[in-house]
Amino acid sequence: MCGSKNSGGKEAPIPAGKVPPDLLTSLLSMPRLTSGDIIVGPRLGEDAAVVNLQAGALVVTSDPITFRTPKPGWYAVHVNANDLAVTGARPLFFTLTIIMPPGTKPSSIETLMAETIQAADALGAVLIGGHSEISEAVRQPVISVTMLGRLIGSKPVGTGDGRPGDAVIQVNPMAVEGTSILAAEHREALQAEFGRELVDRAGDFLNHPGLSVGVPARLAVENLPVGAMHDPTEGGLATGLREMAEASGCGLTVWKEKLLLAEETEKICRFLGFDPLGLISSGCLIFTVPGGRAEEAVSLMAGAGLAAVQIGELTDRPGELAMVDEAGKREAWPIFGADELTQA
């Protein structure tokens, strides 16, 4: 490790300001995916990247990670790649901004960089530049990624491309991300209530089923007449579904008993007093197909080992959103002004 040491052999914090050149050089020398299309890449002294783009539409997204998570760099890469995936694109390049609080040790920023590279390499995304510093403006790591990608098909998929009569498909359980965060934040209390095994499984939602929706999104775009597609994040599945319906100018009916909800999520949320419908849900994918193609869509996902089900349908009654319980009773749509995670 390249971090500086004091006379006692302990690791000294990084001073405020830009990350020291020797540490930055070490971070940028970590083995990672690269590309022959990079003309000017991430290196000391460069403030911008230059890449050679071949013909095709460029898709760009940017999103920060500002709340406490076990692996913020890993999260940042995946949530941005998901934003590309639901547009019908695959990631190509990304820039990375890391702002760390005073007192940060070199090993902490090295670990963060390593997890970021691990996530990016798995997705095929190449680091092309960014910025890093230590600042009193933050109390915990703030990680921001800007990701560039290319469309898989001839046109992008929109959140508002659904049509009345479309079947709504859910892939993977709701609140995957939120469950893993709650398991880490409340581990002792949850272990006392449910035992270590359940809490370990919940914490591992970060990896299984994971936060990426790249595989199901690509399967859908390449094989189905997809209407709308969305990845519910802050505000949970209920917010993601409402956004899809409103953007499409449609109403929405959801069959509550069909919603995919993991046992671990249900138990943890009930114990802590959270509603899983409003809990951040990276890792879950929702999309629409014409009503007659719903069974095909579910079978396609199942063939790839993915949990999927039709959970409802878009209607021709804009603004009318309802959940229907097992008895056929229509419930008012749950509205979340902020993600349930903010209560934690």
Coordinates of N, CA and C in Angstrom, one line a residue, residues 77-303:
V77 N -21.4 2.7 -9.5 CA -21.3 2.2 -10.9 C -22.6 1.4 -11.3
H78 N -23.1 0.6 -10.4 CA -24.3 -0.1 -10.8 C -25.5 0.7 -11.0
V79 N -25.8 1.7 -10.1 CA -27.0 2.5 -10.3 C -26.9 3.3 -11.6
N80 N -25.8 3.7 -12.0 CA -25.6 4.5 -13.3 C -25.8 3.5 -14.5
A81 N -25.1 2.4 -14.4 CA -25.3 1.4 -15.4 C -26.7 1.0 -15.6
N82 N -27.5 0.9 -14.5 CA -28.9 0.6 -14.6 C -29.7 1.6 -15.3
D83 N -29.3 2.9 -15.1 CA -30.0 4.0 -15.8 C -29.8 3.8 -17.3
L84 N -28.6 3.4 -17.7 CA -28.4 3.1 -19.1 C -29.2 1.9 -19.6
A85 N -29.2 0.9 -18.8 CA -29.8 -0.4 -19.2 C -31.3 -0.2 -19.5
V86 N -32.0 0.6 -18.7 CA -33.4 0.7 -18.9 C -33.8 1.7 -20.0
T87 N -32.7 2.3 -20.6 CA -32.9 3.1 -21.8 C -32.6 2.3 -23.0
G88 N -32.2 1.0 -22.8 CA -31.9 0.2 -23.9 C -30.5 0.3 -24.3
A89 N -29.6 0.6 -23.4 CA -28.2 0.9 -23.8 C -27.3 0.0 -22.9
R90 N -26.0 -0.2 -23.4 CA -25.0 -0.9 -22.6 C -23.9 0.1 -22.3
P91 N -23.3 0.0 -21.1 CA -22.2 1.0 -20.7 C -21.0 0.8 -21.5
L92 N -20.3 1.9 -21.8 CA -19.0 1.9 -22.4 C -17.9 2.5 -21.6
F93 N -18.1 3.8 -21.2 CA -17.1 4.6 -20.4 C -17.8 5.3 -19.2
F94 N -16.9 5.6 -18.2 CA -17.5 6.4 -17.1 C -16.4 7.3 -16.5
T95 N -16.8 8.4 -15.9 CA -15.9 9.2 -15.1 C -16.3 9.0 -13.6
L96 N -15.4 9.3 -12.7 CA -15.6 9.0 -11.3 C -15.1 10.2 -10.5
T97 N -16.0 10.7 -9.6 CA -15.7 11.8 -8.7 C -15.8 11.2 -7.3
I98 N -14.7 11.3 -6.5 CA -14.7 10.9 -5.1 C -14.4 12.0 -4.2
I99 N -15.3 12.3 -3.3 CA -15.1 13.4 -2.3 C -15.1 12.7 -0.9
M100 N -14.0 12.7 -0.2 CA -14.0 12.0 1.1 C -13.8 13.0 2.3
P101 N -14.3 12.7 3.5 CA -14.2 13.6 4.6 C -12.8 13.6 5.2
P102 N -12.5 14.7 5.9 CA -11.2 14.8 6.6 C -11.0 13.5 7.5
G103 N -9.8 13.1 7.7 CA -9.5 12.0 8.5 C -9.5 10.7 7.7
T104 N -9.8 10.7 6.4 CA -9.7 9.6 5.5 C -8.3 9.0 5.4
K105 N -8.2 7.7 5.6 CA -6.9 7.1 5.4 C -6.7 6.6 4.0
P106 N -5.4 6.5 3.5 CA -5.2 6.0 2.1 C -5.8 4.7 1.8
S107 N -5.8 3.8 2.8 CA -6.3 2.4 2.6 C -7.8 2.5 2.3
S108 N -8.6 3.5 2.9 CA -10.0 3.6 2.7 C -10.3 3.9 1.2
I109 N -9.6 4.9 0.7 CA -9.8 5.3 -0.7 C -9.3 4.3 -1.7
E110 N -8.3 3.5 -1.3 CA -7.8 2.4 -2.1 C -8.9 1.3 -2.2
T111 N -9.5 1.0 -1.1 CA -10.6 0.0 -1.1 C -11.8 0.5 -1.9
L112 N -12.1 1.7 -1.8 CA -13.2 2.3 -2.5 C -12.9 2.2 -4.0
M113 N -11.7 2.5 -4.4 CA -11.3 2.5 -5.8 C -11.4 1.0 -6.3
A114 N -10.9 0.1 -5.5 CA -10.9 -1.3 -5.9 C -12.3 -1.8 -6.2
E115 N -13.2 -1.5 -5.3 CA -14.6 -2.0 -5.5 C -15.3 -1.3 -6.7
T116 N -14.9 -0.1 -7.0 CA -15.4 0.6 -8.1 C -15.0 -0.1 -9.4
I117 N -13.7 -0.4 -9.5 CA -13.1 -1.1 -10.6 C -13.7 -2.5 -10.8
Q118 N -13.9 -3.2 -9.7 CA -14.5 -4.5 -9.7 C -15.9 -4.5 -10.4
A119 N -16.7 -3.5 -10.0 CA -18.1 -3.4 -10.5 C -18.0 -3.0 -12.0
A120 N -17.1 -2.1 -12.3 CA -17.1 -1.6 -13.7 C -16.6 -2.6 -14.6
D121 N -15.5 -3.4 -14.2 CA -15.0 -4.4 -15.1 C -16.1 -5.5 -15.4
A122 N -16.9 -5.8 -14.4 CA -17.9 -6.8 -14.6 C -19.0 -6.4 -15.6
L123 N -19.2 -5.1 -15.7 CA -20.2 -4.5 -16.6 C -19.6 -4.1 -17.9
G124 N -18.3 -4.2 -18.1 CA -17.7 -3.7 -19.3 C -17.6 -2.2 -19.5
A125 N -17.6 -1.5 -18.3 CA -17.4 0.0 -18.4 C -16.0 0.4 -18.1
V126 N -15.5 1.3 -18.9 CA -14.1 1.7 -18.8 C -13.9 3.0 -18.2
L127 N -13.1 3.2 -17.2 CA -12.8 4.4 -16.5 C -12.0 5.3 -17.5
I128 N -12.5 6.6 -17.7 CA -11.8 7.5 -18.6 C -11.3 8.8 -17.9
G129 N -11.7 9.0 -16.6 CA -11.3 10.2 -16.0 C -12.1 10.5 -14.7
G130 N -11.9 11.7 -14.1 CA -12.7 12.0 -12.9 C -11.9 13.0 -12.0
H131 N -12.2 12.9 -10.7 CA -11.7 13.9 -9.7 C -11.7 13.2 -8.4
S132 N -10.8 13.6 -7.5 CA -10.8 13.1 -6.1 C -10.2 14.2 -5.2
E133 N -10.8 14.3 -4.0 CA -10.3 15.2 -3.0 C -10.8 14.9 -1.6
I134 N -10.2 15.5 -0.6 CA -10.6 15.4 0.8 C -11.2 16.8 1.1
S135 N -12.5 16.8 1.6 CA -13.1 18.1 1.8 C -13.9 18.1 3.1
E136 N -13.9 19.2 3.8 CA -14.8 19.4 5.0 C -16.2 19.5 4.7
A137 N -16.5 19.7 3.4 CA -17.9 19.8 3.0 C -18.7 18.5 3.1
V138 N -18.1 17.4 3.4 CA -18.8 16.1 3.5 C -18.4 15.4 4.8
R139 N -19.3 14.7 5.3 CA -19.1 13.9 6.6 C -18.9 12.4 6.3
Q140 N -19.3 12.0 5.1 CA -19.1 10.6 4.7 C -18.8 10.6 3.2
P141 N -18.3 9.5 2.6 CA -17.9 9.6 1.2 C -19.1 10.0 0.3
V142 N -18.8 10.8 -0.7 CA -19.7 11.2 -1.7 C -19.1 10.7 -3.1
I143 N -19.8 9.8 -3.7 CA -19.2 9.2 -5.0 C -20.2 9.6 -6.1
S144 N -19.7 10.1 -7.2 CA -20.5 10.5 -8.3 C -19.9 9.9 -9.6
V145 N -20.8 9.3 -10.4 CA -20.4 8.6 -11.6 C -21.2 9.3 -12.8
T146 N -20.5 9.6 -13.9 CA -21.1 9.9 -15.1 C -20.8 8.8 -16.1
M147 N -21.8 8.2 -16.6 CA -21.6 7.0 -17.5 C -22.1 7.2 -18.9
L148 N -21.3 6.8 -19.9 CA -21.7 6.9 -21.3 C -21.9 5.5 -21.9
G149 N -22.9 5.4 -22.7 CA -23.2 4.1 -23.3 C -23.7 4.2 -24.7
R150 N -24.0 3.1 -25.3 CA -24.5 3.0 -26.7 C -25.7 2.2 -26.7
L151 N -26.7 2.6 -27.5 CA -28.0 1.9 -27.7 C -27.7 0.5 -28.2
I152 N -28.5 -0.5 -27.7 CA -28.5 -1.9 -28.2 C -29.3 -1.9 -29.5
G153 N -30.5 -1.3 -29.5 CA -31.3 -1.3 -30.7 C -31.2 -0.1 -31.5
S154 N -32.3 0.2 -32.3 CA -32.2 1.4 -33.1 C -32.8 2.6 -32.5
K155 N -33.5 2.4 -31.4 CA -34.1 3.6 -30.7 C -34.1 3.4 -29.2
P156 N -34.1 4.4 -28.4 CA -34.1 4.3 -26.9 C -35.5 3.8 -26.4
V157 N -35.5 3.2 -25.2 CA -36.7 2.9 -24.5 C -36.9 3.9 -23.4
G158 N -38.2 4.4 -23.3 CA -38.5 5.4 -22.3 C -39.3 5.0 -21.2
T159 N -39.3 5.7 -20.1 CA -40.1 5.4 -18.9 C -41.6 5.6 -19.3
G160 N -41.8 6.5 -20.2 CA -43.2 6.9 -20.6 C -43.7 6.3 -21.9
D161 N -43.1 5.2 -22.3 CA -43.5 4.5 -23.6 C -44.5 3.4 -23.4
G162 N -45.2 3.3 -22.3 CA -46.2 2.4 -22.1 C -47.5 2.8 -22.8
R163 N -48.4 1.8 -23.0 CA -49.7 2.0 -23.6 C -50.8 1.3 -22.9
P164 N -52.0 1.8 -22.9 CA -53.1 1.1 -22.2 C -53.2 -0.3 -22.7
G165 N -53.4 -1.2 -21.8 CA -53.5 -2.6 -22.1 C -52.2 -3.4 -22.0
D166 N -51.1 -2.6 -21.8 CA -49.8 -3.2 -21.6 C -49.8 -4.0 -20.3
A167 N -49.1 -5.2 -20.3 CA -48.8 -5.9 -19.1 C -47.6 -5.3 -18.4
V168 N -47.6 -5.2 -17.1 CA -46.5 -4.7 -16.3 C -45.8 -5.9 -15.7
I169 N -44.5 -6.1 -16.0 CA -43.7 -7.2 -15.6 C -42.7 -6.7 -14.5
Q170 N -42.6 -7.4 -13.4 CA -41.6 -7.1 -12.4 C -40.5 -8.2 -12.4
V171 N -39.2 -7.9 -12.5 CA -38.1 -8.8 -12.4 C -37.3 -8.5 -11.2
N172 N -37.1 -9.6 -10.4 CA -36.4 -9.5 -9.1 C -37.3 -8.8 -8.0
P173 N -37.1 -9.2 -6.8 CA -37.9 -8.6 -5.7 C -37.7 -7.2 -5.5
M174 N -38.7 -6.5 -4.9 CA -38.6 -5.1 -4.5 C -37.6 -4.9 -3.4
A175 N -37.1 -3.7 -3.2 CA -36.3 -3.3 -2.0 C -35.0 -4.1 -1.8
V176 N -34.4 -4.7 -2.9 CA -33.2 -5.4 -2.7 C -32.1 -4.5 -2.1
E177 N -31.9 -3.4 -2.7 CA -30.9 -2.5 -2.1 C -31.2 -2.0 -0.7
G178 N -32.4 -1.6 -0.5 CA -32.8 -1.1 0.9 C -32.6 -2.2 1.9
T179 N -32.9 -3.4 1.6 CA -32.8 -4.6 2.5 C -31.4 -4.8 2.9
S180 N -30.5 -4.7 1.9 CA -29.0 -4.9 2.3 C -28.5 -3.8 3.2
I181 N -29.0 -2.6 2.9 CA -28.5 -1.4 3.7 C -29.1 -1.5 5.2
L182 N -30.4 -1.9 5.3 CA -31.0 -2.0 6.6 C -30.3 -3.2 7.4
A183 N -29.9 -4.2 6.7 CA -29.3 -5.4 7.4 C -27.9 -4.9 8.0
A184 N -27.2 -4.1 7.2 CA -26.0 -3.6 7.7 C -26.1 -2.6 8.9
E185 N -27.1 -1.7 8.7 CA -27.3 -0.6 9.7 C -27.8 -1.1 11.0
H186 N -28.6 -2.2 11.0 CA -29.3 -2.6 12.2 C -29.0 -4.1 12.5
R187 N -27.8 -4.5 12.2 CA -27.4 -5.9 12.3 C -27.6 -6.5 13.7
E188 N -27.2 -5.8 14.7 CA -27.3 -6.4 16.1 C -28.7 -6.7 16.5
A189 N -29.6 -5.7 16.3 CA -31.0 -5.8 16.6 C -31.7 -6.9 15.8
L190 N -31.4 -6.9 14.5 CA -32.0 -7.9 13.6 C -31.5 -9.3 13.9
Q191 N -30.2 -9.5 14.3 CA -29.7 -10.8 14.6 C -30.4 -11.3 15.9
A192 N -30.6 -10.4 16.8 CA -31.3 -10.8 18.1 C -32.7 -11.3 17.8
E193 N -33.4 -10.7 16.8 CA -34.7 -11.0 16.5 C -34.9 -12.2 15.6
F194 N -34.0 -12.3 14.6 CA -34.2 -13.3 13.5 C -33.1 -14.3 13.4
G195 N -31.9 -14.1 14.1 CA -30.8 -15.0 13.9 C -29.8 -14.5 12.9
R196 N -28.6 -15.0 12.9 CA -27.6 -14.5 12.0 C -27.8 -14.9 10.6
E197 N -28.4 -16.1 10.4 CA -28.5 -16.6 9.0 C -29.4 -15.7 8.1
L198 N -30.5 -15.3 8.6 CA -31.4 -14.4 7.8 C -30.7 -13.1 7.6
V199 N -30.1 -12.5 8.6 CA -29.4 -11.2 8.4 C -28.3 -11.3 7.4
D200 N -27.5 -12.4 7.5 CA -26.5 -12.6 6.5 C -27.0 -12.7 5.1
R201 N -28.1 -13.4 4.9 CA -28.7 -13.5 3.6 C -29.2 -12.1 3.1
A202 N -29.8 -11.4 4.0 CA -30.3 -10.0 3.6 C -29.1 -9.1 3.2
G203 N -28.0 -9.2 4.0 CA -26.9 -8.4 3.7 C -26.3 -8.7 2.4
D204 N -26.4 -10.0 2.0 CA -25.8 -10.4 0.7 C -26.7 -10.1 -0.5
F205 N -27.8 -9.5 -0.3 CA -28.7 -9.0 -1.4 C -27.9 -8.1 -2.3
L206 N -26.9 -7.5 -1.7 CA -26.0 -6.6 -2.5 C -25.4 -7.4 -3.7
N207 N -25.1 -8.7 -3.5 CA -24.5 -9.6 -4.5 C -25.5 -10.5 -5.1
H208 N -26.5 -11.0 -4.3 CA -27.5 -12.0 -4.8 C -28.8 -11.6 -4.3
P209 N -29.8 -11.1 -5.1 CA -29.7 -11.1 -6.5 C -28.8 -10.0 -7.1
G210 N -28.4 -9.0 -6.3 CA -27.5 -8.0 -6.8 C -28.3 -6.7 -7.2
L211 N -27.5 -5.7 -7.5 CA -28.1 -4.4 -7.9 C -28.3 -4.2 -9.4
S212 N -27.6 -5.0 -10.2 CA -27.6 -4.7 -11.6 C -28.9 -5.3 -12.3
V213 N -29.5 -4.5 -13.2 CA -30.6 -4.9 -14.0 C -30.2 -5.0 -15.5
G214 N -28.9 -5.0 -15.7 CA -28.4 -5.1 -17.1 C -28.8 -6.3 -17.9
V215 N -28.7 -7.5 -17.2 CA -29.1 -8.7 -17.9 C -30.6 -8.8 -18.3
P216 N -31.5 -8.6 -17.3 CA -32.9 -8.6 -17.7 C -33.3 -7.5 -18.7
A217 N -32.7 -6.3 -18.5 CA -33.1 -5.2 -19.4 C -32.6 -5.6 -20.9
R218 N -31.4 -6.1 -21.0 CA -30.9 -6.4 -22.3 C -31.8 -7.6 -22.9
L219 N -32.1 -8.6 -22.1 CA -32.9 -9.7 -22.6 C -34.3 -9.1 -23.2
A220 N -34.9 -8.2 -22.4 CA -36.2 -7.7 -22.8 C -36.1 -6.9 -24.1
V221 N -35.1 -6.0 -24.2 CA -34.9 -5.1 -25.3 C -34.6 -5.9 -26.6
E222 N -33.8 -7.0 -26.4 CA -33.4 -7.8 -27.6 C -34.4 -8.8 -28.1
N223 N -35.4 -9.1 -27.2 CA -36.3 -10.2 -27.6 C -37.8 -9.9 -27.5
L224 N -38.1 -8.7 -27.0 CA -39.6 -8.4 -26.8 C -39.9 -7.0 -27.3
P225 N -41.2 -6.8 -27.6 CA -41.7 -5.5 -28.0 C -41.9 -4.6 -26.8
V226 N -40.8 -4.2 -26.1 CA -40.9 -3.5 -24.8 C -41.5 -2.1 -25.1
G227 N -42.5 -1.8 -24.2 CA -43.0 -0.4 -24.2 C -42.2 0.5 -23.3
A228 N -42.6 0.6 -22.0 CA -41.9 1.3 -21.0 C -40.9 0.4 -20.2
M229 N -39.9 1.0 -19.7 CA -39.0 0.3 -18.8 C -38.4 1.3 -17.8
H230 N -38.3 0.8 -16.5 CA -37.8 1.6 -15.4 C -37.2 0.8 -14.4
D231 N -36.2 1.4 -13.7 CA -35.6 0.7 -12.5 C -36.0 1.5 -11.3
P232 N -36.9 1.0 -10.4 CA -37.3 1.7 -9.2 C -36.1 1.9 -8.2
T233 N -35.8 3.1 -7.9 CA -34.7 3.4 -6.9 C -35.3 4.1 -5.7
E234 N -34.9 5.4 -5.5 CA -35.4 6.1 -4.3 C -37.0 6.2 -4.4
G235 N -37.6 5.9 -3.3 CA -39.1 5.9 -3.3 C -39.7 4.6 -3.5
G236 N -38.8 3.6 -3.9 CA -39.2 2.2 -4.0 C -40.1 1.9 -5.2
L237 N -40.6 0.6 -5.2 CA -41.3 0.1 -6.3 C -42.6 0.9 -6.5
A238 N -43.3 1.3 -5.4 CA -44.5 2.1 -5.6 C -44.3 3.4 -6.4
T239 N -43.2 4.1 -6.1 CA -42.8 5.3 -6.7 C -42.5 5.0 -8.2
G240 N -41.7 4.0 -8.4 CA -41.3 3.6 -9.8 C -42.5 3.3 -10.7
L241 N -43.4 2.6 -10.2 CA -44.6 2.2 -10.9 C -45.4 3.5 -11.2
R242 N -45.6 4.3 -10.2 CA -46.4 5.6 -10.4 C -45.7 6.4 -11.5
E243 N -44.4 6.5 -11.4 CA -43.6 7.3 -12.4 C -43.9 6.8 -13.8
M244 N -43.8 5.5 -14.0 CA -44.0 4.8 -15.3 C -45.4 5.1 -15.8
A245 N -46.4 5.0 -14.9 CA -47.8 5.2 -15.4 C -48.0 6.6 -15.8
E246 N -47.6 7.6 -14.9 CA -47.8 9.0 -15.2 C -47.0 9.4 -16.4
A247 N -45.8 9.0 -16.6 CA -45.0 9.4 -17.8 C -45.7 8.8 -19.0
S248 N -46.3 7.7 -18.9 CA -47.0 7.1 -20.1 C -48.4 7.6 -20.3
G249 N -48.9 8.5 -19.4 CA -50.2 9.0 -19.6 C -51.3 8.0 -19.4
C250 N -51.0 7.0 -18.5 CA -52.0 5.9 -18.3 C -52.4 5.8 -16.9
G251 N -53.4 5.0 -16.6 CA -53.7 4.5 -15.3 C -53.0 3.2 -15.0
L252 N -53.1 2.7 -13.8 CA -52.4 1.5 -13.4 C -53.2 0.7 -12.4
T253 N -53.3 -0.6 -12.7 CA -53.8 -1.5 -11.7 C -52.8 -2.6 -11.4
V254 N -52.5 -2.7 -10.1 CA -51.5 -3.7 -9.7 C -52.1 -4.7 -8.8
W255 N -51.8 -6.0 -9.0 CA -52.4 -7.1 -8.1 C -51.4 -7.3 -7.0
K256 N -51.8 -6.9 -5.8 CA -50.8 -6.8 -4.7 C -50.2 -8.2 -4.3
E257 N -51.0 -9.2 -4.5 CA -50.5 -10.6 -4.1 C -49.4 -11.1 -5.1
K258 N -49.3 -10.4 -6.3 CA -48.4 -10.9 -7.3 C -47.0 -10.2 -7.1
L259 N -46.9 -9.2 -6.3 CA -45.7 -8.4 -6.1 C -44.6 -9.3 -5.6
L260 N -43.4 -9.3 -6.2 CA -42.2 -10.0 -5.7 C -41.6 -9.4 -4.5
L261 N -41.7 -10.1 -3.3 CA -41.2 -9.6 -2.1 C -40.4 -10.7 -1.4
A262 N -39.1 -10.5 -1.1 CA -38.4 -11.5 -0.4 C -38.8 -11.7 1.1
E263 N -38.7 -12.9 1.6 CA -39.0 -13.1 3.0 C -38.2 -12.3 3.9
E264 N -36.9 -12.1 3.6 CA -36.0 -11.3 4.4 C -36.4 -9.9 4.5
T265 N -36.8 -9.3 3.3 CA -37.3 -8.0 3.3 C -38.6 -7.8 4.1
E266 N -39.5 -8.7 3.9 CA -40.8 -8.6 4.6 C -40.6 -8.6 6.1
K267 N -39.7 -9.5 6.6 CA -39.5 -9.6 8.1 C -38.8 -8.4 8.6
I268 N -37.7 -8.0 7.9 CA -36.9 -6.8 8.4 C -37.7 -5.5 8.4
C269 N -38.5 -5.3 7.3 CA -39.3 -4.1 7.3 C -40.4 -4.1 8.3
R270 N -41.0 -5.2 8.5 CA -42.1 -5.3 9.6 C -41.5 -5.0 10.9
F271 N -40.3 -5.6 11.2 CA -39.7 -5.4 12.5 C -39.3 -4.0 12.8
L272 N -38.7 -3.3 11.7 CA -38.2 -2.0 11.9 C -39.2 -0.9 11.6
G273 N -40.4 -1.3 11.1 CA -41.5 -0.3 10.9 C -41.4 0.4 9.6
F274 N -40.8 -0.2 8.5 CA -40.7 0.4 7.2 C -41.7 -0.3 6.2
D275 N -42.1 0.4 5.2 CA -42.9 -0.1 4.2 C -42.0 -0.5 3.0
P276 N -41.9 -1.8 2.6 CA -41.0 -2.2 1.5 C -41.4 -1.6 0.2
L277 N -42.7 -1.2 0.0 CA -43.1 -0.6 -1.2 C -42.4 0.8 -1.5
G278 N -42.0 1.4 -0.4 CA -41.3 2.7 -0.5 C -39.8 2.7 -0.2
L279 N -39.2 1.5 -0.2 CA -37.8 1.3 0.1 C -37.0 1.2 -1.1
I280 N -35.9 1.9 -1.2 CA -35.0 2.0 -2.4 C -34.8 0.6 -3.0
S281 N -35.0 0.5 -4.3 CA -35.2 -0.8 -4.9 C -34.3 -1.1 -6.1
S282 N -33.0 -0.5 -6.1 CA -32.1 -0.9 -7.2 C -31.9 -2.4 -7.2
G283 N -31.9 -3.0 -8.4 CA -31.9 -4.4 -8.5 C -33.2 -5.0 -9.0
C284 N -34.2 -4.2 -8.9 CA -35.6 -4.6 -9.4 C -35.8 -3.9 -10.7
L285 N -36.4 -4.6 -11.7 CA -36.7 -4.0 -13.0 C -38.2 -4.1 -13.3
I286 N -38.8 -3.0 -13.8 CA -40.2 -3.1 -14.3 C -40.2 -2.7 -15.7
F287 N -41.0 -3.4 -16.5 CA -41.2 -3.0 -17.9 C -42.5 -3.5 -18.4
T288 N -43.0 -2.9 -19.5 CA -44.3 -3.3 -20.1 C -44.1 -3.9 -21.4
V289 N -45.0 -4.8 -21.8 CA -45.1 -5.4 -23.1 C -46.6 -5.5 -23.4
P290 N -47.0 -5.6 -24.7 CA -48.4 -5.8 -25.0 C -49.0 -7.0 -24.2
G291 N -50.2 -6.8 -23.8 CA -50.9 -7.8 -22.9 C -50.7 -9.3 -23.3
G292 N -50.8 -9.5 -24.6 CA -50.7 -10.9 -25.1 C -49.3 -11.5 -25.0
R293 N -48.3 -10.6 -24.7 CA -46.9 -11.1 -24.6 C -46.4 -11.3 -23.2
A294 N -47.2 -11.2 -22.2 CA -46.8 -11.2 -20.8 C -46.2 -12.6 -20.5
E295 N -46.9 -13.6 -20.9 CA -46.4 -15.0 -20.5 C -45.0 -15.2 -21.2
E296 N -44.9 -14.8 -22.4 CA -43.6 -14.9 -23.1 C -42.5 -14.2 -22.3
A297 N -42.8 -13.0 -21.9 CA -41.8 -12.1 -21.1 C -41.4 -12.8 -19.9
V298 N -42.3 -13.4 -19.1 CA -42.0 -14.1 -17.8 C -41.2 -15.3 -18.1
S299 N -41.5 -16.1 -19.2 CA -40.8 -17.3 -19.5 C -39.4 -16.9 -19.9
L300 N -39.2 -15.8 -20.7 CA -37.9 -15.4 -21.1 C -37.0 -15.2 -19.9
M301 N -37.5 -14.5 -18.9 CA -36.7 -14.2 -17.7 C -36.4 -15.4 -16.9
A302 N -37.4 -16.3 -16.8 CA -37.3 -17.5 -16.0 C -36.2 -18.4 -16.7
G303 N -36.1 -18.4 -18.0 CA -35.1 -19.2 -18.7 C -33.7 -18.7 -18.4

